[in-house]
XYZ file of C-alpha atoms in Angstrom:
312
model
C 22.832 2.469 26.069
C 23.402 2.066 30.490
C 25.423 -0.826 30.742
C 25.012 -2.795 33.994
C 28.144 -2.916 34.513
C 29.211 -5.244 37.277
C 26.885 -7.897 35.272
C 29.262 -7.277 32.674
C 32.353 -7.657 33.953
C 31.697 -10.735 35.952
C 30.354 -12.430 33.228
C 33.906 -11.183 31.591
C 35.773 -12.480 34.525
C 34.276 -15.748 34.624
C 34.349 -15.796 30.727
C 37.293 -14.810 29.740
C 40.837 -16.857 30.418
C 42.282 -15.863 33.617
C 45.698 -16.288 31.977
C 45.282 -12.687 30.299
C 47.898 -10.569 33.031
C 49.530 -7.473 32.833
C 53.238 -6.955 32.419
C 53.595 -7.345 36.420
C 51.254 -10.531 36.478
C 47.997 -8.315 37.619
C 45.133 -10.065 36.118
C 43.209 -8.266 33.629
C 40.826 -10.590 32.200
C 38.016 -8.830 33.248
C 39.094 -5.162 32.257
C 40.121 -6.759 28.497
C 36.576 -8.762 28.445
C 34.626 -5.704 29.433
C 36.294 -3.697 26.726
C 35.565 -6.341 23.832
C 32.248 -6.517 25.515
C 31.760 -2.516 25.297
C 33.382 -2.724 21.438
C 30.847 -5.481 20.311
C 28.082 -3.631 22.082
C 28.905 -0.222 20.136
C 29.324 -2.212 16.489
C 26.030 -4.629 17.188
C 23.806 -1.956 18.522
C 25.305 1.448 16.993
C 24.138 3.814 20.363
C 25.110 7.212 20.223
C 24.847 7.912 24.362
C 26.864 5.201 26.379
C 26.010 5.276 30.811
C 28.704 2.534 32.724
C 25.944 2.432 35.852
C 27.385 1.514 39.385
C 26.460 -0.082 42.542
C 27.648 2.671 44.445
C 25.954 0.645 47.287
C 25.076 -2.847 45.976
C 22.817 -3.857 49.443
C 20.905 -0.557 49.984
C 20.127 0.393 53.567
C 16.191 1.172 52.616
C 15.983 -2.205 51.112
C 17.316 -4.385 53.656
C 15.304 -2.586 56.212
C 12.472 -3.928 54.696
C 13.934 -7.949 54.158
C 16.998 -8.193 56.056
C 17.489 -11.150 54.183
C 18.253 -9.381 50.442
C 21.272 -9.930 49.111
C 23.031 -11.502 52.792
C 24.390 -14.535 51.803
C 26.767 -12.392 49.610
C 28.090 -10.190 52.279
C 31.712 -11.640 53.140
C 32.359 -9.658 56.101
C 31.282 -5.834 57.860
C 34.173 -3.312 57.608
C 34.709 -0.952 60.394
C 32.310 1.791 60.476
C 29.580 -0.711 59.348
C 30.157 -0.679 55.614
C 29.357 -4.389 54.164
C 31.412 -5.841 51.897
C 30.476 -8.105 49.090
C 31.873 -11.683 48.664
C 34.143 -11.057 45.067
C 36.743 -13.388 44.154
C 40.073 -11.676 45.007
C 41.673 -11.407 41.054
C 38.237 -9.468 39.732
C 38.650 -7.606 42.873
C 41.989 -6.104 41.800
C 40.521 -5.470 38.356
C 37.329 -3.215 39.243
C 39.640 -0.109 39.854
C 41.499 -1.035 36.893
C 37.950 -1.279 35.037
C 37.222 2.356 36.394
C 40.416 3.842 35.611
C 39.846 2.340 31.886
C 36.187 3.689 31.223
C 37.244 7.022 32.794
C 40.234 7.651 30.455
C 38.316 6.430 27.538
C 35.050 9.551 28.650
C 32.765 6.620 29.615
C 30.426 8.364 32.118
C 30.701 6.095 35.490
C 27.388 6.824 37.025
C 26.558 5.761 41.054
C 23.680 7.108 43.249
C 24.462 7.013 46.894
C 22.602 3.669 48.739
C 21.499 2.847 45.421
C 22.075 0.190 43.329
C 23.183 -0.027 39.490
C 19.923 -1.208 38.650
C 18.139 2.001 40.041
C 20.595 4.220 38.406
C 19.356 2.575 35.130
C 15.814 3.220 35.945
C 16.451 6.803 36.908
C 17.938 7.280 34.039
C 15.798 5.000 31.344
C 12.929 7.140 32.992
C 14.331 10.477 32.379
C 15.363 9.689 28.910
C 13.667 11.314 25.990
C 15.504 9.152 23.429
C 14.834 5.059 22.916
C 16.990 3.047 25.308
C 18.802 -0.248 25.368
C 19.783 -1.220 28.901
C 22.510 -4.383 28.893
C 22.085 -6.604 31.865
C 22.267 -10.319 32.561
C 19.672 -9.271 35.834
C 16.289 -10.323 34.745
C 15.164 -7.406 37.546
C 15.487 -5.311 35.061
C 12.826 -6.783 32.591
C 10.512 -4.425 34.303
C 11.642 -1.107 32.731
C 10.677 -3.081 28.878
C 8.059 0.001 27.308
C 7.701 -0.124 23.477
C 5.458 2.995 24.158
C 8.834 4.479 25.176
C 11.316 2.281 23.413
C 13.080 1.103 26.308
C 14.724 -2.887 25.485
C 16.569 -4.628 27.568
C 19.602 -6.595 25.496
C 19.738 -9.645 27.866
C 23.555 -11.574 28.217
C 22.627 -14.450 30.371
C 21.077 -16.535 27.883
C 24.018 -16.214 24.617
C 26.184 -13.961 25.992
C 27.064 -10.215 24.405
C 27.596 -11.031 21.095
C 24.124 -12.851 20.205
C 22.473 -11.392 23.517
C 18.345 -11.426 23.026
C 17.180 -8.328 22.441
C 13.720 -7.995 24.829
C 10.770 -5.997 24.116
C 7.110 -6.514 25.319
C 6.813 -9.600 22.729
C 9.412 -10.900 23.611
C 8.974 -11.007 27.279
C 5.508 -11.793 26.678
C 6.051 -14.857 24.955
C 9.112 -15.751 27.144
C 6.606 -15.413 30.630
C 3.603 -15.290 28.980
C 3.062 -11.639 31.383
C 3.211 -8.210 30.135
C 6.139 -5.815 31.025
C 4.239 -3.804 33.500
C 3.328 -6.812 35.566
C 7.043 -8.333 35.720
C 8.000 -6.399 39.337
C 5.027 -8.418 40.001
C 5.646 -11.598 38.640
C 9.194 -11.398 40.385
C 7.879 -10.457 43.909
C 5.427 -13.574 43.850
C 8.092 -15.996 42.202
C 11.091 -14.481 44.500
C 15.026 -14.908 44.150
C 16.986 -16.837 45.993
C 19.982 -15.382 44.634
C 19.206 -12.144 45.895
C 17.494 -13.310 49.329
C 14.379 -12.538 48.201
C 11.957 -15.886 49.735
C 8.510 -15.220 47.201
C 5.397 -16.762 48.088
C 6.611 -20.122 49.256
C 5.178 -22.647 47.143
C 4.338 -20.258 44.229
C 6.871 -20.446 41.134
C 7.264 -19.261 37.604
C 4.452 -20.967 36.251
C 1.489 -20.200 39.003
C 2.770 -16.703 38.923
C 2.166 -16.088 35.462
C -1.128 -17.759 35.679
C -2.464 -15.311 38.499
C -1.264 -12.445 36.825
C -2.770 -13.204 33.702
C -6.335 -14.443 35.980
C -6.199 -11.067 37.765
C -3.968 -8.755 37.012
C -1.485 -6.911 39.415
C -0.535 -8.127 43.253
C -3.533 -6.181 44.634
C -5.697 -7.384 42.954
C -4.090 -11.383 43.120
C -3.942 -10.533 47.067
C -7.575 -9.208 47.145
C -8.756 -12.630 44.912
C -6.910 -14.625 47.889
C -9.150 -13.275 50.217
C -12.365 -13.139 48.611
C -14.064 -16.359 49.351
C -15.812 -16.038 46.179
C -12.691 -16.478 43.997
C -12.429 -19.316 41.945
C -8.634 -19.097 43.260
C -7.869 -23.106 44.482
C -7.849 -23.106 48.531
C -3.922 -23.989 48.602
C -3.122 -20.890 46.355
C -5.214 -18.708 48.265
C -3.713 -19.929 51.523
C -0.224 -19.325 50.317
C -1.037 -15.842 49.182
C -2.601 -15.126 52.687
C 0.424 -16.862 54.849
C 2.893 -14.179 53.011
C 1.220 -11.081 53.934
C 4.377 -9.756 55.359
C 6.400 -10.413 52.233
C 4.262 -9.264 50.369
C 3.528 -5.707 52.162
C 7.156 -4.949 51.970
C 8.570 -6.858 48.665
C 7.571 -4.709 46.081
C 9.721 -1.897 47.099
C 12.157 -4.016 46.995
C 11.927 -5.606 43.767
C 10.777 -2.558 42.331
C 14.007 -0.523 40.471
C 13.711 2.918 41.662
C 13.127 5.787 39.139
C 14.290 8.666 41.466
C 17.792 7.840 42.478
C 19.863 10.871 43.160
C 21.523 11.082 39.845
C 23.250 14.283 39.015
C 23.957 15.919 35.635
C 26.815 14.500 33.164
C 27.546 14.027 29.309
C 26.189 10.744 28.193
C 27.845 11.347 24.418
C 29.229 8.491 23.068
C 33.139 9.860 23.183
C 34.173 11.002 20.037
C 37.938 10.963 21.085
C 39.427 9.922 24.612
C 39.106 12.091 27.317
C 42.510 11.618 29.154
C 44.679 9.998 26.239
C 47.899 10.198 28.513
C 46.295 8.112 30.931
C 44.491 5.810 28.446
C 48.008 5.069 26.722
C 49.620 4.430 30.216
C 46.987 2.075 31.075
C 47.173 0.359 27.465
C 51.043 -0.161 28.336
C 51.013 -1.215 32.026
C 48.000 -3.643 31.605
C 49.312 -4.955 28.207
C 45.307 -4.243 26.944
C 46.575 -5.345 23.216
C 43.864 -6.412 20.819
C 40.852 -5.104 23.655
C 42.137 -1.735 23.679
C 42.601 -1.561 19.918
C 38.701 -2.729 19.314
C 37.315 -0.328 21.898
C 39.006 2.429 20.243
C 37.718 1.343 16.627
C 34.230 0.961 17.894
C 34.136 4.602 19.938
C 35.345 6.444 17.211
C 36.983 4.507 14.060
C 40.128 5.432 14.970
C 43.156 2.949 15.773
C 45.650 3.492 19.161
C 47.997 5.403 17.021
C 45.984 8.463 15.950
C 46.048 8.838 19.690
C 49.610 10.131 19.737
C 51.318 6.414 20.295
C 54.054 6.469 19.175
C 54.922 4.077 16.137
């Protein structure tokens, strides 16, 4: 199971009642939803590897050299020495080293690739597996790596949230888009995302991207159809096609989630006991994690906070 996990814990931030603090008043809304998200996850789904993936750089350099515009309307200011930093309300802010501090005392692998994104560290590592994977996102980018040759679903939070979260393979997304999985880095290239500064084809949405994909197949070919004269293609289509040549040279690196992000070695093992239990009782205690940190520690290994060494 690779857990997106900044889709995670914003949806927990945003989800979950900001009136959840620690004994000091430090919010932890987002650390206690991402640990009942993780517990449900584990009980619904039953995985026995577990990946937290990490934007280690959420704007990579090699992508915004090709659109400058990906992902800039999120950037709230440039640091000194150049490093951009994202727009994130201040209280999750405070919580994401809280969130790492949790996952790492617990033995959940944090895994980053430098100037990659999460999303390629799931790719890397849904490609390398040699086990079926479930890959939890609410980023329909990641649609793309769906393979029931391989096994590889994505469990999809948007839509219902964790708990009843659609589970996507190629029927699914096939009767969702009416496009197979290996076409969706297409699909999303033509249709674009104006959440993540990516323009499209202007004038081409969902719908006329799913019906030139299922007409001709991939973008090379669609692109090749919008230059043939001889291509039933309507004029206005074609013309569209042709005016975003430049987009469209460059966009499907982009879009595409890399498979060969520098990902080292680590234990992916669901953790059969806690790693640091000094630290993970500390953290329990400080951030007042309650209920969250008892149903985490249920779902990872049946086993309530005090066979930990609490005392009672």
């Amino acid at each position: 199971m690779l857990l997106d996990t900044a889709s995670l814990y914003f949806r927990a931030f945003f989800g979950v009642p900001d009136t959840m603090k620690a004994l000091d008043g430090t919010p932890t809304n987002a650390v206690r939803g991402l640990l009942d998200f993780i517990a449900r996850l584990i009980d619904n789904h039953h995985p026995t590897h577990l990946v937290a993936c990490w934007d280690d750089n959420w704007r990579p350099s090699w992508r915004v050299a090709l659109i400058p515009s990906y992902k800039a309307q999120r950037v709230e200011y440039v640091a000194k020495g150049g490093e951009q930093v994202e727009d994130v309300p201040d209280r999750l802010e405070l919580q994401v080293p809280l969130i790492r501090e949790c996952l790492d005392a617990l033995g959940i692998p944090i895994v980053g690739a430098a100037d990659h994104e999460a999303d390629d560290v799931i790719g890397t590592l849904a490609h390398r597996a040699q086990m079926p994977v479930d890959v939890v996102t609410g980023d329909r980018d990641l649609f793309q790596l769906i393979d029931d040759s391989r096994d590889i679903r994505v469990i999809y939070t948007a839509a219902k949230g964790v708990g009843r979260a659609d589970v996507l393979n190629e029927a699914a997304l096939l009767a969702k888009y009416t496009i197979p999985a290996n076409r969706y880095a297409d699909f999303a290239t033509l249709r674009g995302d104006a959440s993540d500064g990516l323009p499209g084809v202007k004038g081409v949405g969902e719908k006329t991207a799913a019906s030139l994909i299922t007409t001709y197949g991939d973008l090379d070919a669609i692109r090749a159809a919008a230059a043939d004269p001889a291509t039933p293609m309507s004029p206005s289509v074609k013309r569209k096609i042709l005016d975003s040549a430049d987009y469209l040279d460059v966009a499907p690196k982009v879009v595409a989630v890399a498979t060969d992000a520098p990902v080292g070695p680590f234990d992916a093992h669901l953790p059969g006991e806690v790693k640091h239990p000094e630290a993970w009782l500390e953290l329990v205690d400080r951030l007042d994690l309650g209920g969250s940190a008892q149903r985490v520690m249920m779902a990872l290994n049946g086993q309530p906070l005090p066979a930990m060494g609490q005392p009672q």
